[in-house]
Tab-separated table of C-alpha atoms and ligand atoms in Angstrom:
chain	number	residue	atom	x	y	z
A	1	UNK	CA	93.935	73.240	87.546
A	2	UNK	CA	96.222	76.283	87.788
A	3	UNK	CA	97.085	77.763	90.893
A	4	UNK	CA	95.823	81.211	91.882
A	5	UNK	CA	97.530	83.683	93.979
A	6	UNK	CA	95.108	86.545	94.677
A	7	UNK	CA	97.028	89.443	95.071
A	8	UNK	CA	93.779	91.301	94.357
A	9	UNK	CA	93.118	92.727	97.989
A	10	UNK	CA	93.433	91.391	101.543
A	11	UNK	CA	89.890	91.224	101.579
A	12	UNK	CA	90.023	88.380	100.308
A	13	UNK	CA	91.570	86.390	103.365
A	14	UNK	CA	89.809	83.616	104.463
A	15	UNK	CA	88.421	82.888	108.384
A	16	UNK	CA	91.210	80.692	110.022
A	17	UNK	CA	89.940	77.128	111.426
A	18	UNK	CA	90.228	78.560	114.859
A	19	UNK	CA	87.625	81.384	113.459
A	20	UNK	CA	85.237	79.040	112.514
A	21	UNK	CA	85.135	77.312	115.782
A	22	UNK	CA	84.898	80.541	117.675
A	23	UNK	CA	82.152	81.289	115.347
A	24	UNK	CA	79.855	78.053	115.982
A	25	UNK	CA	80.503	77.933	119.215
A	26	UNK	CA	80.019	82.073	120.339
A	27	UNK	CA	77.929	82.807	123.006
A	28	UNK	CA	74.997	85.448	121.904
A	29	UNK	CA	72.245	87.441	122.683
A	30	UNK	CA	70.456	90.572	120.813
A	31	UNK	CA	73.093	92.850	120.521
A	32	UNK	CA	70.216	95.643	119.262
A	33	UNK	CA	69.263	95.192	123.123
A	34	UNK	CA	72.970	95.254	123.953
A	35	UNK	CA	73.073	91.747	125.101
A	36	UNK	CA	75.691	90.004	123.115
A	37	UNK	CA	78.142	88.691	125.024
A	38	UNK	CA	80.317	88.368	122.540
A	39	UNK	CA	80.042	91.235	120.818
A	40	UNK	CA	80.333	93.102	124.369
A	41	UNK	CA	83.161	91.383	125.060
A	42	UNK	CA	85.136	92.620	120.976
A	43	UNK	CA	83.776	96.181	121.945
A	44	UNK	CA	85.529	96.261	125.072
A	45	UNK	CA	88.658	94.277	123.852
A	46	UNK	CA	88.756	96.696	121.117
A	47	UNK	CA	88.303	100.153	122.529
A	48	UNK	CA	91.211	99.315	125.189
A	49	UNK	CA	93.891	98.539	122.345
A	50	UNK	CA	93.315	102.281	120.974
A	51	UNK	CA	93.048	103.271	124.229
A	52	UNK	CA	89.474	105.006	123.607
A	53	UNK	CA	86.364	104.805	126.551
A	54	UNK	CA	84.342	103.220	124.013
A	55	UNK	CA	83.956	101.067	120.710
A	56	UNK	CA	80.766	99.996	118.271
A	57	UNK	CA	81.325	96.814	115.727
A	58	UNK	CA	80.072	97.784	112.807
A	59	UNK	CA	79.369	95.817	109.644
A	60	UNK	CA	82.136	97.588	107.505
A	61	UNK	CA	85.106	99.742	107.222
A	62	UNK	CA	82.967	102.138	105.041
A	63	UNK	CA	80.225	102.191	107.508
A	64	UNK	CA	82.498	102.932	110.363
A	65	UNK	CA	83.987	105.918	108.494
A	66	UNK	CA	79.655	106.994	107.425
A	67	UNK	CA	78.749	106.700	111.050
A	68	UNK	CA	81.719	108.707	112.260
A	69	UNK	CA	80.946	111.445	109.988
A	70	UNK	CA	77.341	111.558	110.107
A	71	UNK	CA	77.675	111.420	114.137
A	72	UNK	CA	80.421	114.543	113.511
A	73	UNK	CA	78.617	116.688	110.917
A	74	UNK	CA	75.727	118.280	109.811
A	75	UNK	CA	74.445	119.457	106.568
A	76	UNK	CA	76.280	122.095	105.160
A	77	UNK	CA	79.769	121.735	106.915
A	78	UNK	CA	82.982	120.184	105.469
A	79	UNK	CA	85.136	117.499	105.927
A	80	UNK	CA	88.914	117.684	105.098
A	81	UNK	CA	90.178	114.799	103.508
A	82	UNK	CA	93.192	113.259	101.681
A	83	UNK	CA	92.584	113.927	97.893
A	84	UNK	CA	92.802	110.578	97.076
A	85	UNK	CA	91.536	109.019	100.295
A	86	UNK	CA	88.928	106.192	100.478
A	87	UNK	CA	86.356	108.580	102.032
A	88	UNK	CA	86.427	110.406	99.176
A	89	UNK	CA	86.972	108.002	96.291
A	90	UNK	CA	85.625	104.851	97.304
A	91	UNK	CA	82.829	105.368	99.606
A	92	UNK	CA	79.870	106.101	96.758
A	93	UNK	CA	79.929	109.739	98.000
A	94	UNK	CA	78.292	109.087	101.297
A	95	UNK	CA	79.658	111.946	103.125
A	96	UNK	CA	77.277	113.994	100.588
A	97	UNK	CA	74.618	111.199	100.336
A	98	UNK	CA	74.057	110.489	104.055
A	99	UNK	CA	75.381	113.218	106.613
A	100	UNK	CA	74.920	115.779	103.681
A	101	UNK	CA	78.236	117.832	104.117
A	102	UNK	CA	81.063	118.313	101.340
A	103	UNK	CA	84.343	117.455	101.411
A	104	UNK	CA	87.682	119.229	100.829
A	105	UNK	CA	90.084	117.409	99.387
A	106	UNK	CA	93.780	118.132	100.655
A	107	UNK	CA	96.531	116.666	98.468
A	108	UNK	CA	99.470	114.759	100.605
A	109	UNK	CA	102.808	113.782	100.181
A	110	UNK	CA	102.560	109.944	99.455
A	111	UNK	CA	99.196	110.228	101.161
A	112	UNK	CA	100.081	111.825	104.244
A	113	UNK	CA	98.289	115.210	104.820
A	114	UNK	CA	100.580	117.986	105.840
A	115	UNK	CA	100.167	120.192	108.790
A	116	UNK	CA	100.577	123.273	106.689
A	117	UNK	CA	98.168	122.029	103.629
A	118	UNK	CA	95.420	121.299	107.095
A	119	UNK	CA	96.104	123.961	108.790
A	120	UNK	CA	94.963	126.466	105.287
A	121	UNK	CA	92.323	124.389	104.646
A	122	UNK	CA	90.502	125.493	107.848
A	123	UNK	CA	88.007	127.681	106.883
A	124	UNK	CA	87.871	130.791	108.381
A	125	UNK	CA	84.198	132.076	110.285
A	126	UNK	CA	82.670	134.095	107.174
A	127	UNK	CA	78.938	133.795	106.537
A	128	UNK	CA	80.218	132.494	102.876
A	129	UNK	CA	81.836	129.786	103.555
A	130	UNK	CA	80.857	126.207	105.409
A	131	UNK	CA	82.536	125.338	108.888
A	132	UNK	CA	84.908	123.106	108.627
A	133	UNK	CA	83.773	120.368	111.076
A	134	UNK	CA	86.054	117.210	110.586
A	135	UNK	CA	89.684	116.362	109.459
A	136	UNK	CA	90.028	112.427	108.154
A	137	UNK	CA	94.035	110.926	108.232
A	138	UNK	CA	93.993	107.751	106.193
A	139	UNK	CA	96.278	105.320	108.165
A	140	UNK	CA	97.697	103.363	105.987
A	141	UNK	CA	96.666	105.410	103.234
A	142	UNK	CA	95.681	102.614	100.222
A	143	UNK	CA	95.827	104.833	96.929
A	144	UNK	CA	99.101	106.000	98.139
A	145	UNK	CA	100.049	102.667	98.315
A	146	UNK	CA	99.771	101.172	101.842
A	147	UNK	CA	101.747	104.572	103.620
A	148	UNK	CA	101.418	105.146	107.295
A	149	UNK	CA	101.475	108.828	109.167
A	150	UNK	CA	104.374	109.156	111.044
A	151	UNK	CA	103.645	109.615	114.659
A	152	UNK	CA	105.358	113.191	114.366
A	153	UNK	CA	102.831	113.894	111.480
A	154	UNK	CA	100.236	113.099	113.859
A	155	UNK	CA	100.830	115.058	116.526
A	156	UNK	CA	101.065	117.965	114.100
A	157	UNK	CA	98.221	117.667	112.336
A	158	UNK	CA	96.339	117.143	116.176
A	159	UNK	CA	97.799	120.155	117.281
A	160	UNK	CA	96.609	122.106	114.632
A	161	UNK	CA	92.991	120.213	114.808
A	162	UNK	CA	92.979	121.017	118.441
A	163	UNK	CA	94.073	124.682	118.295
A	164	UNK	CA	90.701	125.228	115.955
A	165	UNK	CA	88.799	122.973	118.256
A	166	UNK	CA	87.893	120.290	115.306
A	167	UNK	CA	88.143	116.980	116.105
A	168	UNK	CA	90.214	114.209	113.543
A	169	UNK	CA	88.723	110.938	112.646
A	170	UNK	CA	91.374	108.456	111.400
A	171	UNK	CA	90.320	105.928	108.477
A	172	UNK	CA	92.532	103.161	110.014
A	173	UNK	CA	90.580	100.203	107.680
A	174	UNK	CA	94.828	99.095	108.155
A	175	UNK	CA	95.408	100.424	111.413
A	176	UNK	CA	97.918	97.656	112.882
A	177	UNK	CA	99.486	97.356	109.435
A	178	UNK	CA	100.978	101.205	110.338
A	179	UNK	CA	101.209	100.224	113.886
A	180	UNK	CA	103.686	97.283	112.830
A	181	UNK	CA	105.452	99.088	109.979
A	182	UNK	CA	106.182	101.932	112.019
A	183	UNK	CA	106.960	100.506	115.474
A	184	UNK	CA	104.524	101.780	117.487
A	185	UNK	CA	101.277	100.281	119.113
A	186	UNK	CA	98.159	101.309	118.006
A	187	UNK	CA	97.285	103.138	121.281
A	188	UNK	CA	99.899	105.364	120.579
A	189	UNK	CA	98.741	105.897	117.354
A	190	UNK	CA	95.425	106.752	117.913
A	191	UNK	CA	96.263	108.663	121.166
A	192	UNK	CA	96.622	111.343	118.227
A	193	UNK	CA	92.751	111.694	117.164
A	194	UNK	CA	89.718	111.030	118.635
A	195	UNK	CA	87.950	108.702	116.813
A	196	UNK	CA	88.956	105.518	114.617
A	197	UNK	CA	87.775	103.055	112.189
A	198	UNK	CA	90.168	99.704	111.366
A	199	UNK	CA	89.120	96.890	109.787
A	200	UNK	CA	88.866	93.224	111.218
A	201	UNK	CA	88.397	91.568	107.747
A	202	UNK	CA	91.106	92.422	105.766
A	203	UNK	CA	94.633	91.501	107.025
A	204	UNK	CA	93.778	90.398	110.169
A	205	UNK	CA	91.144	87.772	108.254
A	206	UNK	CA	88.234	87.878	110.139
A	207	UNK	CA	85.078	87.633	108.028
A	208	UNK	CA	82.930	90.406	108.411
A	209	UNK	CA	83.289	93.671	110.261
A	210	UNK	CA	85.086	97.262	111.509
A	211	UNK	CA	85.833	98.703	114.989
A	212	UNK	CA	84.434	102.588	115.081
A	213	UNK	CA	85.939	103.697	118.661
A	214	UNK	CA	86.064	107.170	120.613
A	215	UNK	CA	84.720	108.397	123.294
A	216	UNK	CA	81.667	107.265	125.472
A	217	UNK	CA	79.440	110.051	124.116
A	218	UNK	CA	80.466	109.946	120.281
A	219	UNK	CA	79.915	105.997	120.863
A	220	UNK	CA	76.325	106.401	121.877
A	221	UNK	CA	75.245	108.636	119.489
A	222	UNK	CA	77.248	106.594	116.889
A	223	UNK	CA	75.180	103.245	117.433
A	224	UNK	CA	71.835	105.779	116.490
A	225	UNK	CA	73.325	106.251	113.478
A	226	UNK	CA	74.424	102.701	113.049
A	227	UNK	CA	70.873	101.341	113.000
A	228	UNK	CA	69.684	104.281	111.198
A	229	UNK	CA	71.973	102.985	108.869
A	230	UNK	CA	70.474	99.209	109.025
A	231	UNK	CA	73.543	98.170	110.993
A	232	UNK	CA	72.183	97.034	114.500
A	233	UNK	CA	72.419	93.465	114.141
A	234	UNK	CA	71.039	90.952	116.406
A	235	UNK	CA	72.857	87.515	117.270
A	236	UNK	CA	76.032	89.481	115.774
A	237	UNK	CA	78.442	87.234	118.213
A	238	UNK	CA	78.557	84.829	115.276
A	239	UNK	CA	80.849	87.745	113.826
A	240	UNK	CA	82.544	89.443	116.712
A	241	UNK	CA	84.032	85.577	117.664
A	242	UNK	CA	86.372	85.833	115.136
A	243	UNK	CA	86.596	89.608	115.419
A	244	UNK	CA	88.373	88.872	118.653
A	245	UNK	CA	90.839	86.051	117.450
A	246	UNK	CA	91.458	88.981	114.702
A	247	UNK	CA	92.476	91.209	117.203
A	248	UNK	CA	94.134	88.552	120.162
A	249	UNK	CA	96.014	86.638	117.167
A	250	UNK	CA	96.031	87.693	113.871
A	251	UNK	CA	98.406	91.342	114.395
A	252	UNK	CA	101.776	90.248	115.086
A	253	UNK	CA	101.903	88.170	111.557
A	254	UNK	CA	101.286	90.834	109.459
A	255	UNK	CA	105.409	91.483	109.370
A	256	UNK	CA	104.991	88.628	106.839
A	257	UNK	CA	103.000	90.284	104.583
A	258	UNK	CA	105.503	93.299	104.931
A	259	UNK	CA	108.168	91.049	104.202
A	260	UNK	CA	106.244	89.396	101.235
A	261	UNK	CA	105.322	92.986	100.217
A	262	UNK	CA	109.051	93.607	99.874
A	263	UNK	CA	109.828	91.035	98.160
A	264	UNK	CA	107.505	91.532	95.510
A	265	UNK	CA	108.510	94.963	94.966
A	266	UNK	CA	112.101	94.387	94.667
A	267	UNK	CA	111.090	91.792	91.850
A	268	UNK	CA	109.591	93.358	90.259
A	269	UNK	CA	111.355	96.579	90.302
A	270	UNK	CA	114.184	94.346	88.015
A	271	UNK	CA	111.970	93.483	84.856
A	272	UNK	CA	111.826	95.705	82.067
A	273	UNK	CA	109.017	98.559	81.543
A	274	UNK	CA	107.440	98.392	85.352
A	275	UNK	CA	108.493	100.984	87.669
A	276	UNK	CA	107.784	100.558	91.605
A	277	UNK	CA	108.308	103.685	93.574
A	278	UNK	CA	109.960	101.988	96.715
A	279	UNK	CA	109.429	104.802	99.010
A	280	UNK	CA	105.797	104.018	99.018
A	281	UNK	CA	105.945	100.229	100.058
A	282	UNK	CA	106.030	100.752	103.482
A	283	UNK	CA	103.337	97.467	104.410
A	284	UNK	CA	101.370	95.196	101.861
A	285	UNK	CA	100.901	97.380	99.128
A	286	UNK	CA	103.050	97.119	96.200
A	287	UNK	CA	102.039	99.655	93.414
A	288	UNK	CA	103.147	99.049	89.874
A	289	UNK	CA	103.608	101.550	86.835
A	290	UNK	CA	103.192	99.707	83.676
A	291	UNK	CA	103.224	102.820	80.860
A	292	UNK	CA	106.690	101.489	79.501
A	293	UNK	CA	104.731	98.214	78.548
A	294	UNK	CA	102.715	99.759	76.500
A	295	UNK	CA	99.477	97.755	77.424
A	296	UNK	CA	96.584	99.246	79.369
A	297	UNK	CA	96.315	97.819	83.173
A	298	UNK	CA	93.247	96.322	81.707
A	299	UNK	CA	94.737	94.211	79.508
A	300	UNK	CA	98.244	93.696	81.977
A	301	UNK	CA	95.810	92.284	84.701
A	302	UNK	CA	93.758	90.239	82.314
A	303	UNK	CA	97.460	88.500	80.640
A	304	UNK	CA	98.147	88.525	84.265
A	305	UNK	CA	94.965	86.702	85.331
A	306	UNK	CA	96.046	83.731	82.166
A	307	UNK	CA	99.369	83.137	84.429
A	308	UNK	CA	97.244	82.274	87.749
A	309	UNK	CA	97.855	86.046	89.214
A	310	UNK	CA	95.512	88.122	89.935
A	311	UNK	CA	95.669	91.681	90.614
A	312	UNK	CA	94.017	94.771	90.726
A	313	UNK	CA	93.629	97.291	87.976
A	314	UNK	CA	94.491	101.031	89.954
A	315	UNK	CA	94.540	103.479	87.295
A	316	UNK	CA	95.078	103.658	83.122
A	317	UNK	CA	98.355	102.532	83.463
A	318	UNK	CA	98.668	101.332	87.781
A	319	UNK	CA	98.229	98.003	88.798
A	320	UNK	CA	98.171	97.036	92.622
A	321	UNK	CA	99.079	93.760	94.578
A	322	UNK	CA	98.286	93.205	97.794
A	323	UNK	CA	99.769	90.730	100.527
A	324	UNK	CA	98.508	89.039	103.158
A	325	UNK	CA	97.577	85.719	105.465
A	326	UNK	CA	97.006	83.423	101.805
A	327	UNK	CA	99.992	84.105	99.441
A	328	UNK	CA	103.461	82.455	100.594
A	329	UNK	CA	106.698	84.104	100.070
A	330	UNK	CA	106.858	80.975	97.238
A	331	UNK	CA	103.341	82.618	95.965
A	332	UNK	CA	104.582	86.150	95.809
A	333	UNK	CA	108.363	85.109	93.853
A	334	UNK	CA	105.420	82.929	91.533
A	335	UNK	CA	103.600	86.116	90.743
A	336	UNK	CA	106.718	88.229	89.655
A	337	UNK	CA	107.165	84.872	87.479
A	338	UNK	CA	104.092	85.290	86.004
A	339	UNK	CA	104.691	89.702	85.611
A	340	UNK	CA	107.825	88.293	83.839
A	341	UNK	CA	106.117	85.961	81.411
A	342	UNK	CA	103.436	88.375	80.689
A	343	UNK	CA	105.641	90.669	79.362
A	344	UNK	CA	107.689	88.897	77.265
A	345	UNK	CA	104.376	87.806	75.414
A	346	UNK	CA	103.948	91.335	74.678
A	347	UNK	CA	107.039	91.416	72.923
B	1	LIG	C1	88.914	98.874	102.789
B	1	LIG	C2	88.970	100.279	103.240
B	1	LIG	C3	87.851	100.898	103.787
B	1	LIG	C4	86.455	100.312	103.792
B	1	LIG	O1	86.311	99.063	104.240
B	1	LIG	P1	85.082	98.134	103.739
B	1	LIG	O2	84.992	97.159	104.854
B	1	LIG	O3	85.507	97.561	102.450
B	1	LIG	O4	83.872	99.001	103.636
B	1	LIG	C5	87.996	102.189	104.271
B	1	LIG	N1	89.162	102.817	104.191
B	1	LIG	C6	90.252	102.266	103.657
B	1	LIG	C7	91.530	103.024	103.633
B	1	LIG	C8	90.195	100.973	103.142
B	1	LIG	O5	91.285	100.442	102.601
């Protein structure tokens, strides 16, 4: 049987060995009555690597961002928002379904919000108008292609969010992939908002779960909403055990995906018809443009899917890979193989 390199999404990592051991053998209690060891233990582990008082697991990256804003917000207000952010495209509209508030969408450059663009987007006190309650950073910013904020960026945009007294949530689902892109730690990262949501289960390979953090307060209140939202789970240590090995040994090797990121990108930025804007691969995203092929991303990931690659179909004519703990650098030089052979069938 054919190989396959899944390129789809680093979702699709798999527990390490090590994670399965931690899993059988984790120490638990009901963590509804707070009395998971283990979980306690991931909650406290996490909140002091972004440096917040407090942190809640939570089953998902999407319900991390839901519980931040519902704990933030109330009907009728506003959220600001990257136009093409995952709160906004990708979360089933729960920022209208479930805390009831709208959002404003705020074009970036390459997915990073500007402070300018923010700082108009404010709305001003006028009985017509909502109150603008919440400003979301996407960090890395996926539709954009896997960009991070740069830490100047941040402090701007937390400047402006603090002279109009509105606090900033940061959709960090690939928090550490900035953090090792850009240089700095996480801490410092997030010393620039006041609450965060990054994944466990993508790059970092865990199975199952997010990290909402912030402070004490905003934690409290957040794990109300959590089981409102049917996420207080009982003998959850079974989870947060590999959560931890996530988080203790899973961060420094995502410079490999990087690397394999590159590498992809720079093959297949030399075959004919696809077009990768290099300024955007930045961590383990590699976008491709594949108009000048003349075959809908539909069709280029389904030919694609014959040569043992699969990928992800991003727009009419966008196509994204994604890099992480399961493809090898051999894997990745494989898949630009099978772009290559793909489209000299469509010849
Ligand atoms: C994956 C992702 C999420 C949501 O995570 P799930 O665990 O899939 O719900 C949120 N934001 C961004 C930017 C993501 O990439």
């Amino acid at each position: 049987m054919q190989k396959r390199i899944d390129l789809r999404s680093d979702t699709v990592t798999t527990p390490t060995a090590a994670m399965r051991r931690a899993m059988a053998e984790a120490e638990v209690g009901d963590d509804v009555y707070g009395e998971d060891p283990t979980v306690n233990h991931l909650e406290a582990l996490a909140a002091e690597i972004v440096g917040k008082e407090a942190a809640l697991f939570v089953t998902s990256g999407t319900q991390g961002n839901q519980v931040a804003v519902a704990t933030q917000v109330q009907r009728g207000e506003e959220v600001i928002a990257e136009a093409q952010s995952h709160i906004f495209f990708y979360e089933a509209a729960a920022v209208a379904a479930i805390a009831g508030a709208q959002i404003r969408q705020v074009p970036g450059i390459r997915g990073v919000l500007q402070r300018k663009d923010v700082k108009d987007a404010i709305r001003p006190q006028d009985v017509h108008q909502p109150r603008t309650a919440l400003i979301t950073i996407e960090n890395t910013h996926n539709r954009a292609g896997g960009t991070f904020t740069p830490l100047v960026v941040l402090q701007e945009l937390s400047l402006v969010a603090r002279e109009a007294g509105i606090p900033i949530h940061m959709d960090g689902a690939r928090l550490f992939n900035a953090a090792v892109a850009s240089g700095h730690s996480a801490k410092e990262i997030t010393s620039y908002v006041d609450t965060v949501q990054f994944c466990l289960s993508k790059g970092l390979s865990a199975p199952v779960g997010s990290i909402l953090a912030g402070p004490k307060e905003f934690i409290q209140h957040a794990r109300q909403w959590r089981k409102r939202l049917g996420g207080g789970l009982r003998q959850a240590g079974v989870l947060a055990a590999p959560g931890i090995l996530a988080l203790t040994t899973m961060v420094e090797r995502l410079v490999e995906d990087h690397e394999n990121a590159h590498l992809l990108a720079d093959n297949l930025a030399t075959l004919p018809n696809i077009v990768v804007n290099m300024e955007t691969v930045q961590t383990n995203i590699v976008l491709a443009e594949i108009q000048g092929t003349g075959m809908s991303a539909e069709i280029f990931v389904q030919a694609l899917r014959e040569q043992g690659v699969w990928a992800s179909v991003f727009g009419p004519a966008s196509v994204r890979f994604v890099t992480h703990k399961d493809v090898t650098r051999q894997d990745v030089l494989d898949a630009a193989h099978g772009v290559a052979n793909v489209l000299k069938g469509a010849y």
